[in-house]
């Protein structure tokens, strides 16, 4: 068994991936890899990559696979001693999932589990508009952009459930309820997977 705990925290925009990541990181000592956060840092620093990504992010489209795969690769290389990674908002396409498997297989530290937060669309829109009002994230302020992000998720990202199911790694998690209850469900799922591995 691999000693590392590598979690894909999956779900549509607004499902609570970022919030829940914080608690899983604390509990298991993992390194957080969020492509959305990495891209927003590039935008803030006004790098050429950031400027290119911003246009796509502002409309709710995905940035090219090679861009996010390159960012993840750099971060993984910089954290080789990590107890494991939590992938938040990545992978989002079949190509990204395959590239991730390849990177992890080279290090013999495969994905442990894919935890998919499930939340109905109307609740996602409500949460994201609320977050947009608080955080200033422009892609959370416009309902048509939010709906496009959800549609992009359904078309390009949701099929990854099949990809991880085929590896026996998909676990659906009810993403409705208070924060601590949902964290409890995620922790229970992690413990179950680990017990099965032992
Ligand atoms: P997030 O913070 O995960 O909601 O991501 C915000 C935006 O960044 C998305 O709507 C995409 O435009 C872009 N993005 C983040 N992660 C990825 C990814 N893995 N692949 C492509 N685009 C991404």
PDB file of C-alpha atoms and ligand atoms in Angstrom:
ATOM      1  CA  UNK A   1       0.000   0.000   0.000  1.00  0.00           C
ATOM      2  CA  UNK A   2       1.142   3.545  -0.760  1.00  0.00           C
ATOM      3  CA  UNK A   3       1.670   5.557   2.423  1.00  0.00           C
ATOM      4  CA  UNK A   4       0.635   8.801   0.798  1.00  0.00           C
ATOM      5  CA  UNK A   5      -2.930  10.020   0.938  1.00  0.00           C
ATOM      6  CA  UNK A   6      -3.847  11.606  -2.373  1.00  0.00           C
ATOM      7  CA  UNK A   7      -7.401  12.888  -2.541  1.00  0.00           C
ATOM      8  CA  UNK A   8      -9.255  14.321  -5.523  1.00  0.00           C
ATOM      9  CA  UNK A   9     -11.884  16.567  -3.963  1.00  0.00           C
ATOM     10  CA  UNK A  10     -14.431  16.736  -6.724  1.00  0.00           C
ATOM     11  CA  UNK A  11     -17.674  18.573  -7.410  1.00  0.00           C
ATOM     12  CA  UNK A  12     -19.239  21.445  -9.329  1.00  0.00           C
ATOM     13  CA  UNK A  13     -18.372  25.092  -8.652  1.00  0.00           C
ATOM     14  CA  UNK A  14     -19.873  26.064  -5.305  1.00  0.00           C
ATOM     15  CA  UNK A  15     -19.961  22.502  -3.932  1.00  0.00           C
ATOM     16  CA  UNK A  16     -17.644  23.470  -1.055  1.00  0.00           C
ATOM     17  CA  UNK A  17     -14.333  22.025  -2.287  1.00  0.00           C
ATOM     18  CA  UNK A  18     -12.203  24.948  -1.082  1.00  0.00           C
ATOM     19  CA  UNK A  19     -13.880  25.154   2.321  1.00  0.00           C
ATOM     20  CA  UNK A  20     -13.697  21.425   2.945  1.00  0.00           C
ATOM     21  CA  UNK A  21     -10.090  21.241   1.729  1.00  0.00           C
ATOM     22  CA  UNK A  22      -9.043  23.465   4.624  1.00  0.00           C
ATOM     23  CA  UNK A  23     -10.349  20.966   7.154  1.00  0.00           C
ATOM     24  CA  UNK A  24      -8.980  17.864   5.438  1.00  0.00           C
ATOM     25  CA  UNK A  25      -5.548  19.502   5.147  1.00  0.00           C
ATOM     26  CA  UNK A  26      -5.555  20.263   8.850  1.00  0.00           C
ATOM     27  CA  UNK A  27      -6.616  16.757   9.776  1.00  0.00           C
ATOM     28  CA  UNK A  28      -4.298  14.807   7.487  1.00  0.00           C
ATOM     29  CA  UNK A  29      -1.383  17.225   6.931  1.00  0.00           C
ATOM     30  CA  UNK A  30      -1.854  17.351   3.170  1.00  0.00           C
ATOM     31  CA  UNK A  31      -0.625  19.890   0.644  1.00  0.00           C
ATOM     32  CA  UNK A  32      -3.428  21.799  -1.090  1.00  0.00           C
ATOM     33  CA  UNK A  33      -3.266  21.971  -4.884  1.00  0.00           C
ATOM     34  CA  UNK A  34      -6.008  24.218  -6.227  1.00  0.00           C
ATOM     35  CA  UNK A  35      -5.647  25.171  -9.880  1.00  0.00           C
ATOM     36  CA  UNK A  36      -8.203  27.973  -9.392  1.00  0.00           C
ATOM     37  CA  UNK A  37      -6.072  29.491  -6.587  1.00  0.00           C
ATOM     38  CA  UNK A  38      -2.887  29.065  -8.635  1.00  0.00           C
ATOM     39  CA  UNK A  39      -4.510  30.778 -11.634  1.00  0.00           C
ATOM     40  CA  UNK A  40      -5.837  33.643  -9.495  1.00  0.00           C
ATOM     41  CA  UNK A  41      -2.284  34.150  -8.135  1.00  0.00           C
ATOM     42  CA  UNK A  42      -1.020  34.443 -11.741  1.00  0.00           C
ATOM     43  CA  UNK A  43      -3.734  37.008 -12.480  1.00  0.00           C
ATOM     44  CA  UNK A  44      -2.852  39.003  -9.377  1.00  0.00           C
ATOM     45  CA  UNK A  45       0.823  39.055 -10.419  1.00  0.00           C
ATOM     46  CA  UNK A  46      -0.230  40.084 -13.941  1.00  0.00           C
ATOM     47  CA  UNK A  47       1.881  37.363 -15.574  1.00  0.00           C
ATOM     48  CA  UNK A  48       1.335  36.570 -19.293  1.00  0.00           C
ATOM     49  CA  UNK A  49      -0.242  33.263 -18.248  1.00  0.00           C
ATOM     50  CA  UNK A  50      -2.551  35.111 -15.849  1.00  0.00           C
ATOM     51  CA  UNK A  51      -3.666  37.580 -18.492  1.00  0.00           C
ATOM     52  CA  UNK A  52      -4.458  34.751 -20.910  1.00  0.00           C
ATOM     53  CA  UNK A  53      -6.290  32.716 -18.270  1.00  0.00           C
ATOM     54  CA  UNK A  54      -8.349  35.656 -17.025  1.00  0.00           C
ATOM     55  CA  UNK A  55     -10.276  36.000 -20.263  1.00  0.00           C
ATOM     56  CA  UNK A  56     -11.358  32.370 -20.105  1.00  0.00           C
ATOM     57  CA  UNK A  57     -12.091  32.423 -16.378  1.00  0.00           C
ATOM     58  CA  UNK A  58     -14.213  35.555 -16.729  1.00  0.00           C
ATOM     59  CA  UNK A  59     -16.544  33.733 -19.100  1.00  0.00           C
ATOM     60  CA  UNK A  60     -16.593  30.440 -17.214  1.00  0.00           C
ATOM     61  CA  UNK A  61     -14.561  28.479 -19.768  1.00  0.00           C
ATOM     62  CA  UNK A  62     -11.693  26.156 -18.890  1.00  0.00           C
ATOM     63  CA  UNK A  63      -8.078  27.181 -19.384  1.00  0.00           C
ATOM     64  CA  UNK A  64      -6.048  24.817 -21.636  1.00  0.00           C
ATOM     65  CA  UNK A  65      -5.063  21.448 -20.184  1.00  0.00           C
ATOM     66  CA  UNK A  66      -1.316  21.917 -20.671  1.00  0.00           C
ATOM     67  CA  UNK A  67      -1.394  25.116 -18.603  1.00  0.00           C
ATOM     68  CA  UNK A  68      -2.999  23.566 -15.519  1.00  0.00           C
ATOM     69  CA  UNK A  69      -1.096  20.286 -15.863  1.00  0.00           C
ATOM     70  CA  UNK A  70       2.182  22.271 -15.932  1.00  0.00           C
ATOM     71  CA  UNK A  71       1.201  24.218 -12.810  1.00  0.00           C
ATOM     72  CA  UNK A  72       0.270  21.054 -10.910  1.00  0.00           C
ATOM     73  CA  UNK A  73       3.470  19.340 -11.965  1.00  0.00           C
ATOM     74  CA  UNK A  74       5.602  22.223 -10.660  1.00  0.00           C
ATOM     75  CA  UNK A  75       3.792  22.256  -7.331  1.00  0.00           C
ATOM     76  CA  UNK A  76       4.079  18.502  -6.922  1.00  0.00           C
ATOM     77  CA  UNK A  77       7.801  18.597  -7.691  1.00  0.00           C
ATOM     78  CA  UNK A  78       8.217  21.348  -5.101  1.00  0.00           C
ATOM     79  CA  UNK A  79       6.484  19.226  -2.426  1.00  0.00           C
ATOM     80  CA  UNK A  80       7.971  15.770  -2.812  1.00  0.00           C
ATOM     81  CA  UNK A  81       8.067  15.256   0.960  1.00  0.00           C
ATOM     82  CA  UNK A  82       4.336  15.869   1.400  1.00  0.00           C
ATOM     83  CA  UNK A  83       2.231  13.293   3.242  1.00  0.00           C
ATOM     84  CA  UNK A  84      -0.121  13.566   0.327  1.00  0.00           C
ATOM     85  CA  UNK A  85      -2.011  16.045  -1.824  1.00  0.00           C
ATOM     86  CA  UNK A  86      -5.536  17.272  -1.988  1.00  0.00           C
ATOM     87  CA  UNK A  87      -6.461  18.142  -5.549  1.00  0.00           C
ATOM     88  CA  UNK A  88      -9.143  20.839  -5.580  1.00  0.00           C
ATOM     89  CA  UNK A  89     -10.614  21.861  -8.926  1.00  0.00           C
ATOM     90  CA  UNK A  90      -8.234  19.529 -10.764  1.00  0.00           C
ATOM     91  CA  UNK A  91      -8.554  17.354 -12.824  1.00  0.00           C
ATOM     92  CA  UNK A  92     -11.396  18.889 -14.820  1.00  0.00           C
ATOM     93  CA  UNK A  93     -11.045  16.968 -18.105  1.00  0.00           C
ATOM     94  CA  UNK A  94     -10.198  13.437 -19.178  1.00  0.00           C
ATOM     95  CA  UNK A  95      -6.790  14.661 -20.448  1.00  0.00           C
ATOM     96  CA  UNK A  96      -5.994  16.219 -17.066  1.00  0.00           C
ATOM     97  CA  UNK A  97      -7.036  13.037 -15.221  1.00  0.00           C
ATOM     98  CA  UNK A  98      -4.806  10.933 -17.452  1.00  0.00           C
ATOM     99  CA  UNK A  99      -1.873  13.343 -17.029  1.00  0.00           C
ATOM    100  CA  UNK A 100      -2.348  13.267 -13.250  1.00  0.00           C
ATOM    101  CA  UNK A 101      -2.363   9.466 -13.154  1.00  0.00           C
ATOM    102  CA  UNK A 102       0.806   9.436 -15.194  1.00  0.00           C
ATOM    103  CA  UNK A 103       2.582  11.898 -12.880  1.00  0.00           C
ATOM    104  CA  UNK A 104       1.512   9.989  -9.765  1.00  0.00           C
ATOM    105  CA  UNK A 105       2.288   6.561 -11.197  1.00  0.00           C
ATOM    106  CA  UNK A 106       5.821   7.697 -11.932  1.00  0.00           C
ATOM    107  CA  UNK A 107       6.188   8.373  -8.214  1.00  0.00           C
ATOM    108  CA  UNK A 108       4.266   5.198  -7.244  1.00  0.00           C
ATOM    109  CA  UNK A 109       1.824   7.315  -5.244  1.00  0.00           C
ATOM    110  CA  UNK A 110      -1.557   6.882  -6.954  1.00  0.00           C
ATOM    111  CA  UNK A 111      -4.821   8.644  -6.149  1.00  0.00           C
ATOM    112  CA  UNK A 112      -6.268   7.117  -2.990  1.00  0.00           C
ATOM    113  CA  UNK A 113      -9.849   8.234  -3.512  1.00  0.00           C
ATOM    114  CA  UNK A 114     -12.044  10.681  -5.390  1.00  0.00           C
ATOM    115  CA  UNK A 115     -14.575  12.288  -3.060  1.00  0.00           C
ATOM    116  CA  UNK A 116     -17.367  13.903  -5.062  1.00  0.00           C
ATOM    117  CA  UNK A 117     -19.468  16.527  -3.283  1.00  0.00           C
ATOM    118  CA  UNK A 118     -23.047  16.424  -4.568  1.00  0.00           C
ATOM    119  CA  UNK A 119     -25.148  19.594  -4.430  1.00  0.00           C
ATOM    120  CA  UNK A 120     -28.220  20.544  -6.531  1.00  0.00           C
ATOM    121  CA  UNK A 121     -27.764  23.277  -9.164  1.00  0.00           C
ATOM    122  CA  UNK A 122     -30.053  25.903  -7.610  1.00  0.00           C
ATOM    123  CA  UNK A 123     -28.156  25.643  -4.315  1.00  0.00           C
ATOM    124  CA  UNK A 124     -24.842  26.059  -6.195  1.00  0.00           C
ATOM    125  CA  UNK A 125     -26.060  29.255  -7.861  1.00  0.00           C
ATOM    126  CA  UNK A 126     -27.287  30.619  -4.525  1.00  0.00           C
ATOM    127  CA  UNK A 127     -23.970  29.832  -2.783  1.00  0.00           C
ATOM    128  CA  UNK A 128     -21.839  31.291  -5.580  1.00  0.00           C
ATOM    129  CA  UNK A 129     -23.797  34.541  -5.771  1.00  0.00           C
ATOM    130  CA  UNK A 130     -23.401  34.815  -1.984  1.00  0.00           C
ATOM    131  CA  UNK A 131     -19.656  34.207  -2.259  1.00  0.00           C
ATOM    132  CA  UNK A 132     -19.371  36.757  -5.104  1.00  0.00           C
ATOM    133  CA  UNK A 133     -20.931  39.423  -2.908  1.00  0.00           C
ATOM    134  CA  UNK A 134     -18.401  38.673  -0.113  1.00  0.00           C
ATOM    135  CA  UNK A 135     -15.169  37.771  -1.912  1.00  0.00           C
ATOM    136  CA  UNK A 136     -15.133  40.063  -4.919  1.00  0.00           C
ATOM    137  CA  UNK A 137     -14.485  37.097  -7.259  1.00  0.00           C
ATOM    138  CA  UNK A 138     -15.867  38.460 -10.521  1.00  0.00           C
ATOM    139  CA  UNK A 139     -16.766  35.011 -11.892  1.00  0.00           C
ATOM    140  CA  UNK A 140     -19.065  34.565  -8.875  1.00  0.00           C
ATOM    141  CA  UNK A 141     -20.977  37.800  -9.459  1.00  0.00           C
ATOM    142  CA  UNK A 142     -22.699  37.187 -12.766  1.00  0.00           C
ATOM    143  CA  UNK A 143     -25.404  34.528 -12.895  1.00  0.00           C
ATOM    144  CA  UNK A 144     -24.872  33.777 -16.591  1.00  0.00           C
ATOM    145  CA  UNK A 145     -21.145  33.109 -15.955  1.00  0.00           C
ATOM    146  CA  UNK A 146     -22.054  30.884 -13.005  1.00  0.00           C
ATOM    147  CA  UNK A 147     -24.526  28.900 -15.154  1.00  0.00           C
ATOM    148  CA  UNK A 148     -21.878  28.537 -17.854  1.00  0.00           C
ATOM    149  CA  UNK A 149     -19.362  27.207 -15.317  1.00  0.00           C
ATOM    150  CA  UNK A 150     -21.903  24.650 -14.141  1.00  0.00           C
ATOM    151  CA  UNK A 151     -22.702  23.674 -17.753  1.00  0.00           C
ATOM    152  CA  UNK A 152     -18.954  23.319 -18.475  1.00  0.00           C
ATOM    153  CA  UNK A 153     -18.655  21.129 -15.388  1.00  0.00           C
ATOM    154  CA  UNK A 154     -21.521  18.895 -16.552  1.00  0.00           C
ATOM    155  CA  UNK A 155     -20.112  18.552 -20.040  1.00  0.00           C
ATOM    156  CA  UNK A 156     -16.370  18.192 -19.464  1.00  0.00           C
ATOM    157  CA  UNK A 157     -15.776  17.406 -15.803  1.00  0.00           C
ATOM    158  CA  UNK A 158     -18.664  15.279 -14.501  1.00  0.00           C
ATOM    159  CA  UNK A 159     -17.699  12.388 -16.862  1.00  0.00           C
ATOM    160  CA  UNK A 160     -14.569  11.936 -14.715  1.00  0.00           C
ATOM    161  CA  UNK A 161     -16.797  10.173 -12.187  1.00  0.00           C
ATOM    162  CA  UNK A 162     -16.742   7.270 -14.661  1.00  0.00           C
ATOM    163  CA  UNK A 163     -12.961   7.508 -14.992  1.00  0.00           C
ATOM    164  CA  UNK A 164     -12.489   7.097 -11.230  1.00  0.00           C
ATOM    165  CA  UNK A 165     -15.367   4.612 -10.865  1.00  0.00           C
ATOM    166  CA  UNK A 166     -13.584   2.364 -13.323  1.00  0.00           C
ATOM    167  CA  UNK A 167     -10.601   2.427 -10.934  1.00  0.00           C
ATOM    168  CA  UNK A 168     -12.886   1.722  -7.955  1.00  0.00           C
ATOM    169  CA  UNK A 169     -12.047   5.140  -6.468  1.00  0.00           C
ATOM    170  CA  UNK A 170     -15.263   7.165  -6.794  1.00  0.00           C
ATOM    171  CA  UNK A 171     -17.150   8.013  -3.575  1.00  0.00           C
ATOM    172  CA  UNK A 172     -20.238  10.267  -3.721  1.00  0.00           C
ATOM    173  CA  UNK A 173     -20.676  12.566  -0.704  1.00  0.00           C
ATOM    174  CA  UNK A 174     -23.857  14.474   0.170  1.00  0.00           C
ATOM    175  CA  UNK A 175     -22.718  18.123   0.036  1.00  0.00           C
ATOM    176  CA  UNK A 176     -25.834  19.541   1.692  1.00  0.00           C
ATOM    177  CA  UNK A 177     -25.906  20.458   5.374  1.00  0.00           C
ATOM    178  CA  UNK A 178     -23.683  22.403   7.718  1.00  0.00           C
ATOM    179  CA  UNK A 179     -19.940  22.617   7.196  1.00  0.00           C
ATOM    180  CA  UNK A 180     -18.947  20.319  10.056  1.00  0.00           C
ATOM    181  CA  UNK A 181     -21.447  17.623   9.069  1.00  0.00           C
ATOM    182  CA  UNK A 182     -20.038  17.539   5.547  1.00  0.00           C
ATOM    183  CA  UNK A 183     -16.456  17.419   6.878  1.00  0.00           C
ATOM    184  CA  UNK A 184     -17.556  14.456   9.019  1.00  0.00           C
ATOM    185  CA  UNK A 185     -18.867  12.635   5.945  1.00  0.00           C
ATOM    186  CA  UNK A 186     -15.596  13.238   4.086  1.00  0.00           C
ATOM    187  CA  UNK A 187     -13.463  12.042   7.003  1.00  0.00           C
ATOM    188  CA  UNK A 188     -15.594   8.922   7.347  1.00  0.00           C
ATOM    189  CA  UNK A 189     -15.117   8.194   3.649  1.00  0.00           C
ATOM    190  CA  UNK A 190     -11.329   8.637   3.928  1.00  0.00           C
ATOM    191  CA  UNK A 191     -11.178   6.345   6.968  1.00  0.00           C
ATOM    192  CA  UNK A 192     -13.246   3.689   5.181  1.00  0.00           C
ATOM    193  CA  UNK A 193     -10.961   3.742   2.152  1.00  0.00           C
ATOM    194  CA  UNK A 194      -7.848   3.557   4.343  1.00  0.00           C
ATOM    195  CA  UNK A 195      -9.256   0.664   6.376  1.00  0.00           C
ATOM    196  CA  UNK A 196      -9.966  -1.219   3.149  1.00  0.00           C
ATOM    197  CA  UNK A 197      -6.375  -0.666   2.028  1.00  0.00           C
ATOM    198  CA  UNK A 198      -4.810  -2.011   5.223  1.00  0.00           C
TER     199      UNK A 198
HETATM  200  P1  LIG B   1     -12.212  27.341  -9.386  1.00  0.00           P
HETATM  201  O1  LIG B   1     -11.559  28.261  -8.410  1.00  0.00           O
HETATM  202  O2  LIG B   1     -11.749  25.914  -9.234  1.00  0.00           O
HETATM  203  O3  LIG B   1     -13.708  27.473  -9.396  1.00  0.00           O
HETATM  204  O4  LIG B   1     -11.712  27.787 -10.839  1.00  0.00           O
HETATM  205  C1  LIG B   1     -12.006  29.064 -11.367  1.00  0.00           C
HETATM  206  C2  LIG B   1     -11.779  29.060 -12.876  1.00  0.00           C
HETATM  207  O5  LIG B   1     -10.394  28.756 -13.147  1.00  0.00           O
HETATM  208  C3  LIG B   1     -12.565  28.022 -13.646  1.00  0.00           C
HETATM  209  O6  LIG B   1     -13.862  28.484 -13.995  1.00  0.00           O
HETATM  210  C4  LIG B   1     -11.680  27.819 -14.883  1.00  0.00           C
HETATM  211  O7  LIG B   1     -11.828  28.892 -15.795  1.00  0.00           O
HETATM  212  C5  LIG B   1     -10.287  27.918 -14.290  1.00  0.00           C
HETATM  213  N1  LIG B   1      -9.771  26.607 -13.848  1.00  0.00           N
HETATM  214  C6  LIG B   1      -9.510  26.213 -12.561  1.00  0.00           C
HETATM  215  N2  LIG B   1      -9.053  24.957 -12.522  1.00  0.00           N
HETATM  216  C7  LIG B   1      -9.031  24.524 -13.809  1.00  0.00           C
HETATM  217  C8  LIG B   1      -8.670  23.282 -14.436  1.00  0.00           C
HETATM  218  N3  LIG B   1      -8.258  22.238 -13.714  1.00  0.00           N
HETATM  219  N4  LIG B   1      -8.763  23.224 -15.788  1.00  0.00           N
HETATM  220  C9  LIG B   1      -9.154  24.260 -16.523  1.00  0.00           C
HETATM  221  N5  LIG B   1      -9.542  25.441 -16.011  1.00  0.00           N
HETATM  222  C10 LIG B   1      -9.466  25.589 -14.667  1.00  0.00           C
END
